[in-house]
Amino acid sequence: MAEEALTTEKNPSAITESIRISRKTRMCIAAILLLLVVVIGTIFACRETFGEIIKENPLINSADTAFVFISACLVMLMTPGLALFYGGMVRKKNVLGTMMQSFVALGVATFIWVTYGYSLAFGPDVNHLIGNLDWAMLSHVTLNPNPNYGTTIPHQLFMMFQMMFACLTPALITGAFAGRFKFKAYIMFLILWLTFIYCPLAHWVWGDGGWIKNLGGLDFAGGLVVHIGSGAAALASCLILGKRKGYKKEAMPPHNLTLTFIGAALLWLGWFGFNAGSALSAGQLAISAFTTTQIAAGMGILSWCLTEWANHGKPTVLGGLSGAVAGLVVITPAAGFVTPTAAIVIGFLAGSVCYFAVNLKSKFNYDDSLDVVGIHGAGGILGSLLVGVFATVLINPDGANGLIFGSFHLLYVQIISTAASIAFSFFGTCIILKFLGMFTELRITETQEMKGLDITQHSENCYRL
């Protein structure tokens, strides 16, 4: 034993090799177990659905199916678009690490959604809080329409469309802790957050029997689920992880606004699928949502730039891009419920309100690296409340009339829905991060932060000049 200890002291690489072997063994075991779960689950799911999916169904509408298929592709494009948008805003030592946090969400969320996430979010209701596991491994998720949602598209297409939302939402959170989250801890966070925050919240708002849906709360394309959910989680992450090294002591400007510009353009394009696609049919409602989305985004640019101009003397490119995203965020819950003229007001409010919300981080001294709280959090809240003001059954008979059209009830419901979504996502995220912190370090070390995510987490450099 003494000889072995002496050998280990003289040869520290033996310890490293031992750890490496142990790590490889653990990962192999985990991969095998995961494969077994997938194979067994798939076999049972196939036994339930195979006889159904090969049948033709006259209720399928080809135009609607093509429309939602294209919309799903556009929403998928938003996640790599977000990677570019965020990647351009960080320092060059963190570009790949930041982009990878968005991109890997496509893999993790896809796996969770197919195995059990979709069933939890949209499956048969349990006490108005969550779906059960009847649709796990896509059991009963066939190529026929889902009768619970009255659509004219295959159930699998609806599942895929909603999957793209599940991929994007946790990726939005990453902008808040850019430059300081360990990649391993982030993967664990992704799994837990999608399971315990996103899926229940999606069921509350969109699931058949969800309590917010039963209450009459309206969220056309994700104001409550996507933007408030990610914004509240981003605030929790900022507070628990703490500030970046050198925050407010050294300049941290965006390293490449060209990347951010390209990312914003892709986000804007994808948002048409995000909002118009949520109509789930190629009809009048989709065109209405398409129109209001464009108007609000355009007004958001003008409003942010004018507000920035008035306060700082010059409008910036980053400000214009942020204004467009703010307009898109705020119109999201309202896109299929409001008129084009209402979208003008909503877009102008979006740019100015989100501009001031972003600047609150300096006042309250929290480090929201890429302004997720100010744009997605505050924008989601604003959009959800404005549904209660501007919604009208003239645009969407399945909606309700808001304050402008003589009813206070919808605004009251939107306030309750908004407050519940904020509280659930914020405190749920705090619990998840505290729980993870008991088992693994959440933050990279100070030395690693100085070197950057690219080298320390991925052993790569974005630029070799």
Coordinates of C-alpha atoms in Angstrom, one line a residue:
M1 CA 0.0 0.0 0.0
A2 CA 2.8 2.4 0.9
E3 CA 4.5 1.7 -2.4
E4 CA 1.2 2.4 -4.3
A5 CA 0.8 5.7 -2.4
L6 CA 4.4 6.6 -3.2
T7 CA 3.9 5.8 -6.9
T8 CA 0.7 7.9 -7.0
E9 CA 2.5 10.9 -5.4
K10 CA 5.3 10.6 -7.9
N11 CA 3.0 10.1 -10.8
P12 CA -0.1 12.4 -10.4
S13 CA -1.1 11.5 -13.9
A14 CA -2.1 8.1 -12.5
I15 CA -4.8 9.8 -10.5
T16 CA -6.0 11.7 -13.5
E17 CA -6.1 8.5 -15.6
S18 CA -8.0 6.8 -12.8
I19 CA -10.6 9.6 -12.7
R20 CA -10.9 9.6 -16.5
I21 CA -11.5 5.9 -16.6
S22 CA -14.1 6.2 -13.8
R23 CA -15.8 9.0 -15.6
K24 CA -15.9 7.0 -18.8
T25 CA -17.4 4.0 -17.0
R26 CA -20.1 6.1 -15.4
M27 CA -21.0 7.7 -18.8
C28 CA -21.1 4.3 -20.5
I29 CA -23.5 3.0 -17.8
A30 CA -25.7 6.0 -18.1
A31 CA -25.8 5.8 -21.9
I32 CA -26.7 2.1 -21.7
L33 CA -29.5 2.7 -19.2
L34 CA -30.8 5.6 -21.3
L35 CA -30.8 3.4 -24.4
L36 CA -32.7 0.6 -22.6
V37 CA -35.4 3.1 -21.4
V38 CA -35.8 4.5 -25.0
V39 CA -35.9 1.0 -26.6
I40 CA -38.4 -0.4 -24.1
G41 CA -40.6 2.7 -24.2
T42 CA -40.5 2.8 -28.0
I43 CA -41.6 -0.9 -28.2
F44 CA -44.6 -0.3 -26.0
A45 CA -45.5 2.9 -27.7
C46 CA -45.3 1.3 -31.1
R47 CA -47.6 -1.5 -30.0
E48 CA -50.2 1.1 -29.0
T49 CA -50.0 3.3 -32.1
F50 CA -48.8 1.4 -35.1
G51 CA -52.2 0.2 -36.2
E52 CA -53.5 3.8 -36.2
I53 CA -50.8 5.8 -37.9
I54 CA -51.0 4.0 -41.2
K55 CA -54.6 4.9 -41.8
E56 CA -55.6 7.8 -44.0
N57 CA -57.9 10.4 -42.3
P58 CA -60.3 12.6 -44.2
L59 CA -60.2 15.2 -41.4
I60 CA -56.6 16.1 -42.3
N61 CA -56.4 19.4 -44.2
S62 CA -53.4 19.5 -46.5
A63 CA -53.1 23.3 -46.5
D64 CA -53.2 23.5 -42.7
T65 CA -50.7 20.7 -42.4
A66 CA -48.3 22.4 -44.8
F67 CA -48.7 25.7 -43.0
V68 CA -48.0 24.3 -39.5
F69 CA -45.1 22.2 -40.9
I70 CA -43.4 25.3 -42.3
S71 CA -44.2 27.2 -39.1
A72 CA -42.6 24.5 -37.0
C73 CA -39.4 24.7 -39.1
L74 CA -39.4 28.5 -38.7
V75 CA -39.7 28.2 -34.9
M76 CA -36.9 25.6 -34.9
L77 CA -34.7 28.2 -36.7
M78 CA -35.2 30.6 -33.8
T79 CA -33.0 28.6 -31.5
P80 CA -29.8 28.8 -33.7
G81 CA -30.9 32.4 -34.4
L82 CA -30.9 33.0 -30.7
A83 CA -27.4 31.4 -30.5
L84 CA -26.1 34.0 -33.0
F85 CA -28.0 36.8 -31.3
Y86 CA -26.5 36.0 -27.9
G87 CA -23.1 35.0 -29.3
G88 CA -22.5 38.4 -30.8
M89 CA -23.2 40.2 -27.5
V90 CA -20.7 38.4 -25.3
R91 CA -17.0 38.8 -25.2
K92 CA -15.0 36.8 -27.7
K93 CA -13.7 34.3 -25.1
N94 CA -17.3 33.2 -24.4
V95 CA -18.8 33.1 -27.9
L96 CA -18.8 29.3 -28.5
G97 CA -19.8 28.5 -24.9
T98 CA -22.8 30.9 -25.1
M99 CA -23.9 29.6 -28.5
M100 CA -23.6 26.0 -27.4
Q101 CA -25.9 26.6 -24.5
S102 CA -28.6 27.5 -26.9
F103 CA -27.8 24.8 -29.5
V104 CA -27.6 21.9 -27.0
A105 CA -31.2 22.8 -25.9
L106 CA -32.3 21.4 -29.3
G107 CA -31.0 18.0 -28.2
V108 CA -32.0 17.9 -24.6
A109 CA -35.5 19.3 -25.1
T110 CA -36.1 17.0 -28.1
F111 CA -35.3 13.9 -26.0
I112 CA -37.4 15.1 -23.0
W113 CA -40.3 16.1 -25.2
V114 CA -40.5 12.8 -27.0
T115 CA -40.0 10.6 -23.9
Y116 CA -42.4 12.3 -21.4
G117 CA -42.4 16.1 -21.7
Y118 CA -45.2 16.3 -24.3
S119 CA -47.4 14.0 -22.3
L120 CA -46.9 16.1 -19.2
A121 CA -47.6 19.3 -21.0
F122 CA -50.5 18.3 -23.3
G123 CA -51.5 14.8 -22.1
P124 CA -54.8 13.9 -20.3
D125 CA -55.3 16.2 -17.4
V126 CA -54.5 15.5 -13.7
N127 CA -56.1 17.9 -11.3
H128 CA -55.7 20.8 -13.8
L129 CA -52.0 21.0 -12.9
I130 CA -50.2 18.5 -15.2
G131 CA -50.8 15.9 -17.9
N132 CA -50.4 12.2 -17.1
L133 CA -48.0 9.9 -18.8
D134 CA -50.5 8.2 -21.2
W135 CA -48.7 9.8 -24.2
A136 CA -45.1 9.1 -23.0
M137 CA -42.8 7.8 -25.8
L138 CA -45.5 9.3 -28.1
S139 CA -47.9 6.6 -27.3
H140 CA -51.3 7.5 -29.0
V141 CA -49.6 10.5 -30.7
T142 CA -50.6 9.4 -34.2
L143 CA -50.8 10.9 -37.7
N144 CA -54.5 11.5 -37.1
P145 CA -55.8 14.8 -35.7
N146 CA -56.0 15.1 -31.9
P147 CA -59.7 15.3 -31.1
N148 CA -59.0 17.1 -27.8
Y149 CA -57.7 20.2 -29.6
G150 CA -60.1 20.2 -32.6
T151 CA -57.3 20.6 -35.2
T152 CA -57.1 19.6 -38.8
I153 CA -53.4 18.6 -38.7
P154 CA -51.8 15.3 -37.6
H155 CA -51.3 15.0 -33.9
Q156 CA -47.6 14.3 -34.4
L157 CA -47.3 17.6 -36.2
F158 CA -48.9 19.5 -33.3
M159 CA -46.4 17.7 -31.0
M160 CA -43.5 18.8 -33.2
F161 CA -44.7 22.4 -33.4
Q162 CA -44.9 22.5 -29.6
M163 CA -41.5 20.8 -29.3
M164 CA -39.8 23.8 -31.0
F165 CA -41.2 26.1 -28.2
A166 CA -39.8 23.8 -25.6
C167 CA -36.4 23.9 -27.3
L168 CA -36.4 27.7 -27.4
T169 CA -37.7 28.7 -24.0
P170 CA -34.8 27.4 -21.8
A171 CA -32.3 28.7 -24.3
L172 CA -33.7 32.2 -23.7
I173 CA -32.7 31.9 -20.0
T174 CA -29.0 31.5 -20.9
G175 CA -28.6 35.1 -21.8
A176 CA -29.0 36.0 -18.1
F177 CA -26.0 34.0 -16.9
A178 CA -23.8 34.2 -20.0
G179 CA -20.1 33.7 -19.2
R180 CA -20.4 32.0 -15.9
F181 CA -22.4 28.8 -15.9
K182 CA -20.7 25.4 -16.0
F183 CA -21.8 23.3 -19.0
K184 CA -22.3 20.1 -17.0
A185 CA -24.5 22.0 -14.5
Y186 CA -26.4 23.7 -17.3
I187 CA -27.3 20.3 -18.9
M188 CA -28.7 19.2 -15.5
F189 CA -30.5 22.5 -15.2
L190 CA -32.1 22.1 -18.6
I191 CA -33.5 18.7 -17.7
L192 CA -35.0 19.8 -14.4
W193 CA -36.3 23.1 -15.7
L194 CA -38.1 21.6 -18.7
T195 CA -39.6 18.8 -16.5
F196 CA -40.7 20.8 -13.5
I197 CA -41.3 24.3 -14.8
Y198 CA -42.0 24.4 -18.5
C199 CA -44.2 21.3 -18.8
P200 CA -46.5 22.2 -15.9
L201 CA -46.7 25.8 -17.1
A202 CA -47.5 24.8 -20.6
H203 CA -50.3 22.5 -19.3
W204 CA -51.8 25.3 -17.2
V205 CA -52.0 27.6 -20.1
W206 CA -52.5 25.4 -23.2
G207 CA -53.2 21.9 -22.0
D208 CA -56.7 20.4 -22.1
G209 CA -58.0 21.0 -18.6
G210 CA -55.2 23.4 -17.4
W211 CA -56.4 25.7 -14.6
I212 CA -55.3 29.0 -16.4
K213 CA -57.0 27.8 -19.5
N214 CA -60.2 27.0 -17.5
L215 CA -60.0 30.3 -15.8
G216 CA -60.2 32.1 -19.2
G217 CA -56.5 33.2 -19.4
L218 CA -55.4 34.0 -22.9
D219 CA -51.9 33.4 -24.3
F220 CA -51.9 33.1 -28.1
A221 CA -48.3 32.1 -28.6
G222 CA -46.3 32.1 -25.4
G223 CA -46.3 35.3 -23.4
L224 CA -47.0 33.4 -20.2
V225 CA -45.3 30.1 -21.0
V226 CA -42.2 31.2 -23.0
H227 CA -41.4 34.8 -22.1
I228 CA -42.6 35.2 -18.5
G229 CA -41.4 31.6 -17.8
S230 CA -37.9 32.3 -19.1
G231 CA -37.8 35.9 -17.8
A232 CA -38.7 35.0 -14.2
A233 CA -36.2 32.0 -14.4
A234 CA -33.5 34.4 -15.7
L235 CA -34.0 36.7 -12.7
A236 CA -33.7 33.8 -10.3
S237 CA -30.5 32.7 -12.1
C238 CA -28.9 36.1 -11.8
L239 CA -29.6 36.4 -8.1
I240 CA -28.4 32.9 -7.3
L241 CA -25.3 32.7 -9.5
G242 CA -24.1 36.3 -8.8
K243 CA -22.4 38.8 -10.9
R244 CA -19.7 38.3 -13.5
K245 CA -16.1 39.0 -12.4
G246 CA -15.4 42.6 -13.1
Y247 CA -19.1 43.6 -13.5
K248 CA -19.3 47.4 -13.4
K249 CA -15.6 47.6 -13.0
E250 CA -14.5 46.8 -16.5
A251 CA -16.1 47.3 -19.9
M252 CA -17.9 44.3 -21.4
P253 CA -19.0 45.4 -24.8
P254 CA -20.5 43.1 -27.5
H255 CA -17.6 41.6 -29.4
N256 CA -19.5 41.3 -32.8
L257 CA -22.7 43.1 -33.4
T258 CA -22.8 41.6 -36.9
L259 CA -23.6 38.2 -35.5
T260 CA -26.2 39.8 -33.3
F261 CA -27.8 41.5 -36.3
I262 CA -28.0 38.2 -38.2
G263 CA -29.4 36.4 -35.2
A264 CA -32.1 39.1 -34.7
A265 CA -33.1 38.8 -38.4
L266 CA -33.5 35.0 -38.0
L267 CA -35.5 35.5 -34.8
W268 CA -37.8 37.9 -36.6
L269 CA -38.3 35.5 -39.5
G270 CA -38.9 32.6 -37.1
W271 CA -41.4 34.7 -35.1
F272 CA -43.8 34.6 -38.0
G273 CA -44.0 30.8 -37.5
F274 CA -44.1 31.3 -33.7
N275 CA -47.1 33.6 -33.8
A276 CA -49.0 33.0 -37.0
G277 CA -48.3 29.3 -36.8
S278 CA -50.1 29.2 -33.4
A279 CA -53.4 29.6 -35.3
L280 CA -52.8 26.0 -36.3
S281 CA -54.5 26.6 -39.7
A282 CA -53.9 28.5 -42.8
G283 CA -56.8 30.9 -42.4
Q284 CA -57.8 34.4 -41.4
L285 CA -56.5 34.1 -37.8
A286 CA -53.0 33.3 -39.0
I287 CA -53.0 36.3 -41.3
S288 CA -54.2 38.5 -38.5
A289 CA -51.4 37.2 -36.2
F290 CA -48.8 37.6 -39.0
T291 CA -49.9 41.3 -39.5
T292 CA -49.8 42.2 -35.8
T293 CA -46.5 40.6 -35.4
Q294 CA -44.8 42.6 -38.1
I295 CA -46.4 45.9 -36.9
A296 CA -45.4 45.4 -33.3
A297 CA -41.8 44.6 -34.2
G298 CA -41.5 47.6 -36.4
M299 CA -43.0 49.9 -33.8
G300 CA -40.7 48.4 -31.2
I301 CA -37.6 49.5 -33.2
L302 CA -38.9 53.0 -33.5
S303 CA -39.9 53.3 -29.9
W304 CA -36.7 51.9 -28.5
C305 CA -34.5 54.1 -30.8
L306 CA -36.5 57.3 -29.9
T307 CA -36.3 56.6 -26.2
E308 CA -32.6 55.9 -26.4
W309 CA -32.1 58.9 -28.5
A310 CA -33.9 61.1 -26.0
N311 CA -31.9 59.7 -23.1
H312 CA -28.4 59.3 -24.5
G313 CA -28.3 61.5 -27.5
K314 CA -27.8 58.7 -30.1
P315 CA -29.7 55.6 -31.1
T316 CA -27.6 52.5 -31.3
V317 CA -27.7 49.4 -33.5
L318 CA -28.0 47.1 -30.5
G319 CA -30.9 49.3 -29.3
G320 CA -32.7 48.9 -32.6
L321 CA -32.2 45.1 -32.5
S322 CA -33.4 45.0 -28.9
G323 CA -36.5 47.1 -29.8
A324 CA -37.5 44.7 -32.5
V325 CA -37.2 41.7 -30.1
A326 CA -39.1 43.6 -27.5
G327 CA -41.9 44.3 -29.9
L328 CA -42.0 40.7 -30.9
V329 CA -42.1 39.5 -27.3
V330 CA -44.9 41.8 -26.2
I331 CA -47.1 41.0 -29.2
T332 CA -46.7 37.2 -28.7
P333 CA -49.5 36.6 -26.2
A334 CA -51.8 39.1 -28.0
A335 CA -51.0 38.3 -31.7
G336 CA -54.2 36.4 -32.4
F337 CA -56.5 38.5 -30.3
V338 CA -55.9 42.1 -31.2
T339 CA -56.4 44.4 -34.2
P340 CA -53.6 45.9 -36.3
T341 CA -54.2 49.3 -34.8
A342 CA -53.9 47.9 -31.3
A343 CA -50.6 46.3 -32.4
I344 CA -49.2 49.8 -33.2
V345 CA -49.8 50.9 -29.5
I346 CA -48.5 47.6 -28.2
G347 CA -45.3 47.9 -30.2
F348 CA -44.6 51.5 -29.1
L349 CA -45.2 50.6 -25.5
A350 CA -42.9 47.5 -25.9
G351 CA -39.9 49.5 -27.0
S352 CA -40.0 52.2 -24.3
V353 CA -41.1 50.0 -21.4
C354 CA -38.5 47.3 -22.1
Y355 CA -35.9 50.0 -22.5
F356 CA -36.5 51.3 -19.0
A357 CA -36.9 47.7 -17.7
V358 CA -33.4 46.8 -19.0
N359 CA -31.9 49.8 -17.2
L360 CA -33.4 48.7 -13.9
K361 CA -30.6 46.2 -13.5
S362 CA -28.2 49.0 -12.7
K363 CA -30.5 50.4 -10.1
F364 CA -31.2 47.1 -8.4
N365 CA -27.6 45.8 -9.0
Y366 CA -28.2 42.4 -10.5
D367 CA -26.2 41.1 -13.5
D368 CA -28.5 40.1 -16.3
S369 CA -25.8 39.7 -18.9
L370 CA -27.9 40.0 -22.1
D371 CA -31.1 41.6 -20.7
V372 CA -33.3 38.6 -20.6
V373 CA -35.2 39.9 -17.6
G374 CA -35.7 43.4 -19.1
I375 CA -36.9 42.2 -22.5
H376 CA -38.5 38.8 -22.1
G377 CA -39.6 39.1 -18.5
A378 CA -40.9 42.6 -18.5
G379 CA -42.1 42.3 -22.2
G380 CA -44.0 39.1 -21.4
I381 CA -45.7 40.7 -18.4
L382 CA -46.6 43.8 -20.5
G383 CA -47.9 41.7 -23.4
S384 CA -50.0 39.5 -21.1
L385 CA -51.6 42.4 -19.4
L386 CA -52.3 44.2 -22.7
V387 CA -54.2 41.2 -23.9
G388 CA -56.7 42.1 -21.1
V389 CA -56.9 45.6 -22.5
F390 CA -57.0 45.2 -26.3
A391 CA -58.3 41.7 -27.0
T392 CA -61.6 41.4 -29.0
V393 CA -63.8 38.6 -30.2
L394 CA -64.0 40.5 -33.5
I395 CA -60.6 39.1 -34.3
N396 CA -60.9 35.8 -32.5
P397 CA -64.3 34.4 -31.4
D398 CA -62.5 31.9 -29.2
G399 CA -61.0 34.7 -27.2
A400 CA -62.7 37.4 -25.1
N401 CA -63.2 41.2 -25.0
G402 CA -60.8 43.2 -23.1
L403 CA -61.0 46.6 -21.2
I404 CA -61.2 48.7 -24.4
F405 CA -64.2 46.6 -25.5
G406 CA -66.1 47.0 -22.3
S407 CA -65.0 44.1 -20.1
F408 CA -62.7 44.2 -17.1
H409 CA -63.0 40.5 -16.4
L410 CA -60.3 39.5 -18.9
L411 CA -57.8 41.9 -17.5
Y412 CA -58.5 40.6 -14.0
V413 CA -57.9 37.0 -15.3
Q414 CA -54.7 38.1 -17.1
I415 CA -53.4 39.7 -13.9
I416 CA -53.9 36.4 -11.9
S417 CA -52.4 34.3 -14.7
T418 CA -49.4 36.6 -15.0
A419 CA -48.7 36.7 -11.3
A420 CA -49.0 32.9 -11.0
S421 CA -46.7 32.3 -13.9
I422 CA -44.0 34.7 -12.5
A423 CA -44.2 33.1 -9.0
F424 CA -44.1 29.6 -10.2
S425 CA -41.1 30.1 -12.6
F426 CA -39.1 32.3 -10.2
F427 CA -39.4 30.2 -7.1
G428 CA -39.3 26.9 -9.0
T429 CA -36.1 28.0 -10.6
C430 CA -34.6 29.0 -7.3
I431 CA -35.4 25.6 -5.9
I432 CA -33.9 23.8 -8.9
L433 CA -30.6 25.8 -8.7
K434 CA -30.3 25.4 -5.0
F435 CA -30.9 21.7 -5.3
L436 CA -28.3 21.4 -8.1
G437 CA -25.9 23.4 -6.0
M438 CA -26.0 20.7 -3.4
F439 CA -24.4 18.2 -5.8
T440 CA -22.3 20.2 -8.2
E441 CA -20.7 23.6 -8.7
L442 CA -23.0 25.8 -10.8
R443 CA -20.4 28.5 -11.6
I444 CA -17.1 28.1 -13.3
T445 CA -14.1 29.2 -11.2
E446 CA -12.7 32.7 -11.2
T447 CA -9.7 31.4 -13.2
Q448 CA -11.9 29.7 -15.7
E449 CA -14.0 32.9 -16.0
M450 CA -10.9 34.9 -16.9
K451 CA -10.0 32.3 -19.6
G452 CA -13.6 32.1 -20.9
L453 CA -16.2 29.4 -21.5
D454 CA -14.8 28.5 -24.9
I455 CA -11.5 27.1 -23.6
T456 CA -12.5 25.9 -20.2
Q457 CA -15.8 24.2 -21.1
H458 CA -15.2 23.1 -24.7
S459 CA -11.4 23.3 -25.4
E460 CA -12.0 25.4 -28.5
N461 CA -11.5 29.0 -29.7
C462 CA -14.0 30.9 -31.9
Y463 CA -11.3 32.9 -33.6
R464 CA -7.7 32.0 -34.5
L465 CA -6.2 35.2 -35.9

